[in-house]
CSV table of C-alpha atoms in Angstrom, one decimal:
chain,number,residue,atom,x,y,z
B,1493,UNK,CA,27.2,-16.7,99.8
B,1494,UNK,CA,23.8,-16.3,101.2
B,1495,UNK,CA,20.8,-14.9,99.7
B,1496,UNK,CA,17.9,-13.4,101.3
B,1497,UNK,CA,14.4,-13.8,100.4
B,1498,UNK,CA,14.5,-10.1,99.6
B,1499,UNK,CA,17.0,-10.6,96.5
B,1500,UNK,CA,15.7,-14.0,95.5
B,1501,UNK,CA,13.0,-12.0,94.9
B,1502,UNK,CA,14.1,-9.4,92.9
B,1503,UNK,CA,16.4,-11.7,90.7
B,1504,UNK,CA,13.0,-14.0,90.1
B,1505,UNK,CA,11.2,-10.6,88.9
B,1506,UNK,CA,14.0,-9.7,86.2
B,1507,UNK,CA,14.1,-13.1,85.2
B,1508,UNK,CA,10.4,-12.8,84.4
B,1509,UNK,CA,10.9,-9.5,83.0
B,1510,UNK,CA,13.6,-10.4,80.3
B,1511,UNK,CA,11.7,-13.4,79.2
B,1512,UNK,CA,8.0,-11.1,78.7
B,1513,UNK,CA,10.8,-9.1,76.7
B,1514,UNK,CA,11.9,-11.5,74.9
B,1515,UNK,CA,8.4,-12.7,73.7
B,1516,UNK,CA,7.2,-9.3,72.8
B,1517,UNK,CA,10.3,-8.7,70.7
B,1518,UNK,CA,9.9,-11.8,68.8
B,1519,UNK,CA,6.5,-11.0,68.3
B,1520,UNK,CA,6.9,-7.6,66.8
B,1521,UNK,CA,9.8,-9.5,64.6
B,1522,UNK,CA,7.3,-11.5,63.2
B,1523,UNK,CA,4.5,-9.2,62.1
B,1524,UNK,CA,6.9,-7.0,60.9
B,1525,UNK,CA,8.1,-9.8,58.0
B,1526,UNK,CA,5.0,-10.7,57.4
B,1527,UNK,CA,3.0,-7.6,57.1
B,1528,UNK,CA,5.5,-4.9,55.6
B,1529,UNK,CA,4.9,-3.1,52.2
B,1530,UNK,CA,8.7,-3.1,51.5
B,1531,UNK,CA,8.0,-7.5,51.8
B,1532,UNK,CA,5.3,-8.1,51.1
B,1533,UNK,CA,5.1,-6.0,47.4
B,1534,UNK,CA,8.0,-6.4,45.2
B,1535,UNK,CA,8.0,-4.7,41.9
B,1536,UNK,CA,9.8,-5.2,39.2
B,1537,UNK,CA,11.9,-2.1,37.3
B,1538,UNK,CA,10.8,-0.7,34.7
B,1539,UNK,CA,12.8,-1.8,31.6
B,1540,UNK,CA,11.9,-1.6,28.0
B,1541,UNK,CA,12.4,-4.9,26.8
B,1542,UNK,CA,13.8,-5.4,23.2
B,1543,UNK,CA,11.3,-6.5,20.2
B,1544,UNK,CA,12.8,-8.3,17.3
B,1545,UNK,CA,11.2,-7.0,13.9
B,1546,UNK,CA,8.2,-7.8,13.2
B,1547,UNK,CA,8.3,-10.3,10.2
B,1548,UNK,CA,6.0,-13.2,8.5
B,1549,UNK,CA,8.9,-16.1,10.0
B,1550,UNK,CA,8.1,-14.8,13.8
B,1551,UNK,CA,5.1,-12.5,14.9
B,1552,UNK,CA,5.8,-11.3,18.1
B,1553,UNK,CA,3.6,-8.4,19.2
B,1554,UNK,CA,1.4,-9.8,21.8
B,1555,UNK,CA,-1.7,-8.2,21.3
B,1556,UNK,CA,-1.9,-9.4,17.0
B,1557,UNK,CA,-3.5,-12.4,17.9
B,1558,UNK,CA,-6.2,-10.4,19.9
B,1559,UNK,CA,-6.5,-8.0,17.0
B,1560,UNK,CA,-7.1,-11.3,14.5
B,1561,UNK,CA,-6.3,-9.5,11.6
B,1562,UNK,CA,-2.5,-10.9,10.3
B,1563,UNK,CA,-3.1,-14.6,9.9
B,1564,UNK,CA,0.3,-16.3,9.8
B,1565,UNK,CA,1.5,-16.9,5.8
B,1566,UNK,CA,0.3,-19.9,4.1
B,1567,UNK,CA,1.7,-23.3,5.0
B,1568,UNK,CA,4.5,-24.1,2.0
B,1569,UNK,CA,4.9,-20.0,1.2
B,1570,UNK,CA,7.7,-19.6,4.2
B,1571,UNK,CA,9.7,-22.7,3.9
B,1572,UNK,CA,10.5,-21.9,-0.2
B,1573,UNK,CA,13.1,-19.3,0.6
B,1574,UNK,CA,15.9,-21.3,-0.8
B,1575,UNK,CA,14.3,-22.3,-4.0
B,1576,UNK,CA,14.4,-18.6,-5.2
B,1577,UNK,CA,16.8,-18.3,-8.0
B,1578,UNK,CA,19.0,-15.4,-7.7
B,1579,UNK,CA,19.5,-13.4,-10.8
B,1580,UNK,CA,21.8,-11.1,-12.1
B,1581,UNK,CA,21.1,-7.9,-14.7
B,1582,UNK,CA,22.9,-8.3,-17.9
B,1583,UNK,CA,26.1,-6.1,-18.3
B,1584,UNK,CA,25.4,-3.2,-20.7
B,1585,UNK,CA,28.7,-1.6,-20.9
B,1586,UNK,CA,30.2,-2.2,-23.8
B,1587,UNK,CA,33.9,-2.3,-24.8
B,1588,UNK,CA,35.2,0.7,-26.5
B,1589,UNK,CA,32.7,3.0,-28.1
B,1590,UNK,CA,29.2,2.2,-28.5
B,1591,UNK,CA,29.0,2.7,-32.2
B,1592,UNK,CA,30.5,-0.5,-33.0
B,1593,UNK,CA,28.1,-2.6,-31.4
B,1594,UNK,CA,24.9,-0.7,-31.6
B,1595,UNK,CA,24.2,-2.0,-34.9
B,1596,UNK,CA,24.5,-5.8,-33.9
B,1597,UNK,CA,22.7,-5.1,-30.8
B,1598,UNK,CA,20.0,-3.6,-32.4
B,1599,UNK,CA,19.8,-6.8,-34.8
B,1600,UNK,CA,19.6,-9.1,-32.4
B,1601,UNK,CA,16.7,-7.0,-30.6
B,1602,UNK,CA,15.2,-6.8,-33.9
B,1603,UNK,CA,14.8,-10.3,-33.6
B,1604,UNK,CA,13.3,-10.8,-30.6
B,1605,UNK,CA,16.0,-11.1,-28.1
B,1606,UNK,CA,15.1,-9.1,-24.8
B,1607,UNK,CA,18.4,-9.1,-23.6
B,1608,UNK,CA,19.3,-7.5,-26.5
B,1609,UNK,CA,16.7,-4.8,-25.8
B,1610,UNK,CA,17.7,-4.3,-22.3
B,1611,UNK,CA,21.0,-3.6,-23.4
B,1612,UNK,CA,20.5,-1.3,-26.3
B,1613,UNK,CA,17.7,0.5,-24.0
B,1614,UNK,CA,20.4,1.1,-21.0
B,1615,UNK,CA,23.2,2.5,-23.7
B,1616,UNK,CA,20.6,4.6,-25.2
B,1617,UNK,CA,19.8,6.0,-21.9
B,1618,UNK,CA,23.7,6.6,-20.7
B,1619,UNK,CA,23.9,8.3,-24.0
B,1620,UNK,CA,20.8,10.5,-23.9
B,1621,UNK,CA,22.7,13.2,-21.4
B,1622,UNK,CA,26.2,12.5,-23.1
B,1623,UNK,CA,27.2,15.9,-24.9
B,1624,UNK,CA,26.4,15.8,-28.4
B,1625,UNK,CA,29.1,17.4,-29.9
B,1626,UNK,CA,32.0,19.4,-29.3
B,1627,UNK,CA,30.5,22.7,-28.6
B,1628,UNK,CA,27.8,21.4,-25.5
B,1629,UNK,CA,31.2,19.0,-24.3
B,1630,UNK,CA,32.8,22.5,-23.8
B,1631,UNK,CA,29.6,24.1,-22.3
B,1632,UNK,CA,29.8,21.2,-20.0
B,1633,UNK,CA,32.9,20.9,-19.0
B,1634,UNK,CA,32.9,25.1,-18.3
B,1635,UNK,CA,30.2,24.4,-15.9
B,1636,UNK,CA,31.7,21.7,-14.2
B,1637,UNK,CA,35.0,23.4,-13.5
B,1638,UNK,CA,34.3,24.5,-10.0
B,1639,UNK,CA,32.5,21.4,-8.3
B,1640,UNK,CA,34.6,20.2,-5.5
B,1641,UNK,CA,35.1,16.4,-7.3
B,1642,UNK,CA,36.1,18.5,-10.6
B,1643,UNK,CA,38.6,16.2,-11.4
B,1644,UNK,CA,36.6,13.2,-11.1
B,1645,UNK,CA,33.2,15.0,-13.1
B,1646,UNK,CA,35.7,16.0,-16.2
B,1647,UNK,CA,36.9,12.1,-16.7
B,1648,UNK,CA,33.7,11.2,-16.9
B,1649,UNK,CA,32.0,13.6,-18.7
B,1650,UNK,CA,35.0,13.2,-21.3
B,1651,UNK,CA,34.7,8.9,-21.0
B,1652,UNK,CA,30.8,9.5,-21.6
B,1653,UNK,CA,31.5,11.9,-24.8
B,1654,UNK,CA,33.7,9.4,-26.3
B,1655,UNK,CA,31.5,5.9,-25.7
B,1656,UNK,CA,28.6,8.0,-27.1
B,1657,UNK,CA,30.3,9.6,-29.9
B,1658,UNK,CA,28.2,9.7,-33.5
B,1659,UNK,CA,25.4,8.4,-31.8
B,1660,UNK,CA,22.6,11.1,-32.9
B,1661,UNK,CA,20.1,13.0,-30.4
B,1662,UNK,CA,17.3,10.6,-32.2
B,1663,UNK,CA,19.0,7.6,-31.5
B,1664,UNK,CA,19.3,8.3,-27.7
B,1665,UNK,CA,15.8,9.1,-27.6
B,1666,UNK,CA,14.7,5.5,-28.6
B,1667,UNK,CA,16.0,4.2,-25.1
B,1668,UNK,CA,12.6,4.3,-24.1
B,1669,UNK,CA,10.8,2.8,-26.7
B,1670,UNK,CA,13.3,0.1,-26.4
B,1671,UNK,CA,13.0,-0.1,-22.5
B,1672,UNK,CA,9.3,-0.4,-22.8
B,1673,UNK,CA,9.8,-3.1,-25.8
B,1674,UNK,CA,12.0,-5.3,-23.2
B,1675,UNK,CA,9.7,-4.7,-20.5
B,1676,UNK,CA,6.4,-6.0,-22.2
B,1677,UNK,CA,8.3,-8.8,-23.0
B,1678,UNK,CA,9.2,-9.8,-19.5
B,1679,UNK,CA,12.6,-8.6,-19.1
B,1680,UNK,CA,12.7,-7.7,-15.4
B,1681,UNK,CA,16.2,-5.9,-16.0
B,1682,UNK,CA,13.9,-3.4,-18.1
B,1683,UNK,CA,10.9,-3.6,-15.8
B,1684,UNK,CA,13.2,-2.7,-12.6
B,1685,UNK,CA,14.4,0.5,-14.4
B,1686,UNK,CA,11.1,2.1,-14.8
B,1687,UNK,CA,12.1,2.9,-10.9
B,1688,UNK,CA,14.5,5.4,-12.2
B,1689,UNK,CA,12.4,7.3,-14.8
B,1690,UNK,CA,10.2,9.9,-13.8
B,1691,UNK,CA,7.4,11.0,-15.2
B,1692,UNK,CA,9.2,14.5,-15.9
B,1693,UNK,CA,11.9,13.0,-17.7
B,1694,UNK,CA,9.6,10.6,-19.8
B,1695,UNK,CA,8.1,14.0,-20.6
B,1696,UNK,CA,11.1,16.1,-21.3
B,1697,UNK,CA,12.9,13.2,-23.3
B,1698,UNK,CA,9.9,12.2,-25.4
B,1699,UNK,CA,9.7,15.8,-26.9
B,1700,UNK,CA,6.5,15.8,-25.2
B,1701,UNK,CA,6.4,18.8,-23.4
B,1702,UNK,CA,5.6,21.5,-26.0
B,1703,UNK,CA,1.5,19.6,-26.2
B,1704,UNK,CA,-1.1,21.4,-24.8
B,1705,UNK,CA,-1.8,21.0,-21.0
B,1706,UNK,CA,-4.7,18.9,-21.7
B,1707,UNK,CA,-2.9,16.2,-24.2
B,1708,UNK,CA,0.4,16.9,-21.6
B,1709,UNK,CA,-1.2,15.6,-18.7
B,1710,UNK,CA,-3.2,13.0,-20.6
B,1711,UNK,CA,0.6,11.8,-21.8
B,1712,UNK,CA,1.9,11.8,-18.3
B,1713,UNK,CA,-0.8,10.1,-16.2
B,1714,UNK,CA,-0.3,7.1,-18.8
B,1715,UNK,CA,2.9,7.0,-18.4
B,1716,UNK,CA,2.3,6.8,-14.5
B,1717,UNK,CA,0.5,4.0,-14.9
B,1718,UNK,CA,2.6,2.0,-17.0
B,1719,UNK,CA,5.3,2.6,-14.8
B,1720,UNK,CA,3.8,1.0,-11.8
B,1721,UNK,CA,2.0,-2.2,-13.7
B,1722,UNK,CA,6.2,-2.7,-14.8
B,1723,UNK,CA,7.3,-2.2,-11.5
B,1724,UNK,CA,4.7,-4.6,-10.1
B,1725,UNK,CA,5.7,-7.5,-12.6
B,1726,UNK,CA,9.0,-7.0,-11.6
B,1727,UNK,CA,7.7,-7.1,-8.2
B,1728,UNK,CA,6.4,-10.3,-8.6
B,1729,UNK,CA,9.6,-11.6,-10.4
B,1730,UNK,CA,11.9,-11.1,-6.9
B,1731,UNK,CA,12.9,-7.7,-8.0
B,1732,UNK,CA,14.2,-6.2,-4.9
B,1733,UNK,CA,14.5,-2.7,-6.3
B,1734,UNK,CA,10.7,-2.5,-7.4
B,1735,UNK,CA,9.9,-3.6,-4.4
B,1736,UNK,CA,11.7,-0.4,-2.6
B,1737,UNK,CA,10.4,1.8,-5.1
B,1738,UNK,CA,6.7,0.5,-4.9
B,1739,UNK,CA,6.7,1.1,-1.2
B,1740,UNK,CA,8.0,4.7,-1.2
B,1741,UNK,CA,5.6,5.0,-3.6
B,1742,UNK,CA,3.0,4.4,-1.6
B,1743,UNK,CA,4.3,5.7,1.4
B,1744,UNK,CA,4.6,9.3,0.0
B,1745,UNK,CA,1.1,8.3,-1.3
B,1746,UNK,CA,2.1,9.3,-5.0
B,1747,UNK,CA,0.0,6.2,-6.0
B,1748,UNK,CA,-3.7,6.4,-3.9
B,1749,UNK,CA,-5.9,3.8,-2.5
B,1750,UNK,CA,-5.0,2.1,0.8
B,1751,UNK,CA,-1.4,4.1,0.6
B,1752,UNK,CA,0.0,2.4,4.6
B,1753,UNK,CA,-1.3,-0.5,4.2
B,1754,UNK,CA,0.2,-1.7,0.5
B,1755,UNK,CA,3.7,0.5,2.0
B,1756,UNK,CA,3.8,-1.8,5.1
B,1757,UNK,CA,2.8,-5.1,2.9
B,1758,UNK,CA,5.9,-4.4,0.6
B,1759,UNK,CA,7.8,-3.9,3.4
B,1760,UNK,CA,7.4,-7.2,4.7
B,1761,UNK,CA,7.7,-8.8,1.4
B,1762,UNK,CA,11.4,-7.0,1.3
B,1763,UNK,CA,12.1,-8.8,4.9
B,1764,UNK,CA,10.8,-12.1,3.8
B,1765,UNK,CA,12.7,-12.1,0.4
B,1766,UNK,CA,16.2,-10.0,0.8
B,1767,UNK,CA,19.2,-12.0,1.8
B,1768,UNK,CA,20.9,-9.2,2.3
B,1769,UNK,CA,20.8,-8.1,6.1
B,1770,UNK,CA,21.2,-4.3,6.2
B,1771,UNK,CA,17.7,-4.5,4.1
B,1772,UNK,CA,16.3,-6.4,6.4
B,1773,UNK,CA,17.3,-4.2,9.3
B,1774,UNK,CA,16.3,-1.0,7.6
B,1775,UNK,CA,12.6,-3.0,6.6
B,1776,UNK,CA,12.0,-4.2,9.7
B,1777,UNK,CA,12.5,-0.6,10.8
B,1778,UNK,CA,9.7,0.9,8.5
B,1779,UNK,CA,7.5,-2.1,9.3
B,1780,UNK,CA,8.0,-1.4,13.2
B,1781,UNK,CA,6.7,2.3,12.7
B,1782,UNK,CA,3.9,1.7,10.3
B,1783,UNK,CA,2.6,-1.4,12.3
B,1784,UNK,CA,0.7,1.1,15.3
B,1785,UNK,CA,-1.3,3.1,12.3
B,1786,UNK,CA,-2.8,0.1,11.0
B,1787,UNK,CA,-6.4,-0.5,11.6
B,1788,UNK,CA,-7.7,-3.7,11.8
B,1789,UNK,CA,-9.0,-3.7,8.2
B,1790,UNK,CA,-5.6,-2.3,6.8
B,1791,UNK,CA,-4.0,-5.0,8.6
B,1792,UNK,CA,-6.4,-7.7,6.9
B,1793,UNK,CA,-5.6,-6.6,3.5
B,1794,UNK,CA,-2.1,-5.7,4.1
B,1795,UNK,CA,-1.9,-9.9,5.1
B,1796,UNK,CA,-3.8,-10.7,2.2
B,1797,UNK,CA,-1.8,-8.6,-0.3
B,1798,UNK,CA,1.7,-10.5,1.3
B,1799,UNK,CA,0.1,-14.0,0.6
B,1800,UNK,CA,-0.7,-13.1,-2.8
B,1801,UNK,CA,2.4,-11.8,-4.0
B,1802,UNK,CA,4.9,-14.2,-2.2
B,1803,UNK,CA,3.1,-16.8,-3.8
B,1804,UNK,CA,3.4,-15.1,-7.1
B,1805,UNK,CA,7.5,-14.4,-6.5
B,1806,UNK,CA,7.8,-18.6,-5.1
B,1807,UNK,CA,6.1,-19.1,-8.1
B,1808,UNK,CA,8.2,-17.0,-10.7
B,1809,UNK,CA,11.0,-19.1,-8.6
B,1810,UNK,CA,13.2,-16.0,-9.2
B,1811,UNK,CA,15.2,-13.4,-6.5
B,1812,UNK,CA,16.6,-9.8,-8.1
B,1813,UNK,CA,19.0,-8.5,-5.2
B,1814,UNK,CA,19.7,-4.5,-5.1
B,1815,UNK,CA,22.2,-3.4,-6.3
């Protein structure tokens, strides 16, 4: 077939034209991977990113070493973890009624055995709410008839009437003075249970609250005191339970001065010391939420007061789990 100069030329000039296409769509191509938001900016989604708790063992909020206030613990504090000794309470209960040991218990806390005051101390207390005699068992039982766990209140009110039987209303009163006996002597059984005895009760079961308001409150502010300098000691001894009680303490700022900071110290000491890992998780929960209200100073002295009592509780060598 021939072709003419006339369709050469035509062919030749669509030739030319696809090519020039060609370029000019490989050179948009190219710009457009180079220079497009959507490639050249790539962020990443927002995620919240989980934070283990916040412990002495592993600091991991990024801006503490900018705020310079928590030093890490003291080299040889951390690594003692497994020489704490745990201990257990001594039993209390007795076997069959109380009146046939009270009188060799009491000897032996006569002669110095704190044990032996413990024990006397925690019967004395079970006993002080017992009925005393038949007449306020059947008050009691009358007023416990319609609770929902009857059945169960009634067995114990009537197993709690019979352990305590013949033991007078000024027997049972001496739990206290026996408590606070065992707990000057360093029973940390007797320390611990300070936790449980409020100041209104002290009050109440020390015949104390007839006084005048002035001698009252004079009474009950002592009593406050003592309470915490046992609970401290016991503290300091591993005591798991003072520990819990010292911080709420705080927290609901029923004892003053630096309230956060000594709550959030005492809840790390619980993470550092508990074995027990529902603690830990419910610590390192409070510790979490306190940690942002901190200021740099409450910080500082919330470190120091850790140091200071985990090398007091490595030194005592001794761990009291909760029970």
């Amino acid at each position: 077939m021939k072709i003419n100069n006339k369709t050469l030329g035509v062919l030749l000039y669509l030739c030319l034209a696809l090519i020039l296409l060609l370029i000019a769509l490989s050179y948009s191509s190219g710009r457009l991977s180079h220079s497009s938001p959507l490639n050249s900016v790539v962020k990443e989604p927002n995620t919240l990113k989980a934070t283990p708790p916040l412990s002495l063992k592993q600091e991991t909020l990024d801006d503490l070493s900018d705020k310079n206030t928590i030093a890490p613990i003291e080299k040889g504090i951390q690594d003692q973890n497994n020489q704490l000794a745990v201990m257990a309470i001594p039993r209390w209960k007795q076997q069959g009624q109380l009146k046939t040991h009270l009188a060799h218990l009491k000897n032996k806390a006569d002669k110095g055995d704190i044990d032996a005051k413990y024990i006397v101390a925690a019967n004395l207390r079970y006993c002080f709410t017992a009925p005393i005699d038949d007449f306020a068992l059947q008050a009691k039982l009358e007023a416990i008839a319609d609770y929902t766990d009857a059945g169960e209140a009634i067995d114990a009110t009537l197993e709690n009437f019979d352990y305590c039987s013949v033991i007078n209303q000024d027997q049972r009163r001496d739990f206290y003075l026996y408590f606070y006996d065992a707990a000057q002597n360093g029973s940390v059984a007797a320390q611990q249970t300070f936790a449980d005895i409020t100041a209104e009760f002290y009050m109440q079961s020390q015949g104390f609250k007839t006084q005048n308001r002035e001698e009252y409150i004079k009474k009950r502010d002592a009593f406050k005191l003592q309470k915490i300098a046992f609970l401290e000691q016991a503290a300091k001894h591993g005591s798991e339970k003072a520990l819990m009680k010292l911080s709420a303490l705080y927290h609901s700022q029923q004892i003053s001065g630096n309230s956060l900071a000594k709550s959030y110290a005492l809840n790390r000491l619980m993470m550092e010391i508990t074995e027990n890992g529902e603690l830990y998780n419910r610590y390192a929960w409070f510790e979490q939420r306190q940690y942002p209200q901190l200021s740099q100073t409450e910080l500082s002295e919330a470190n120091t007061i850790v140091n200071n009592w985990l090398a007091n509780i490595y030194q005592n060598g001794s761990l009291y789990p909760y029970e």
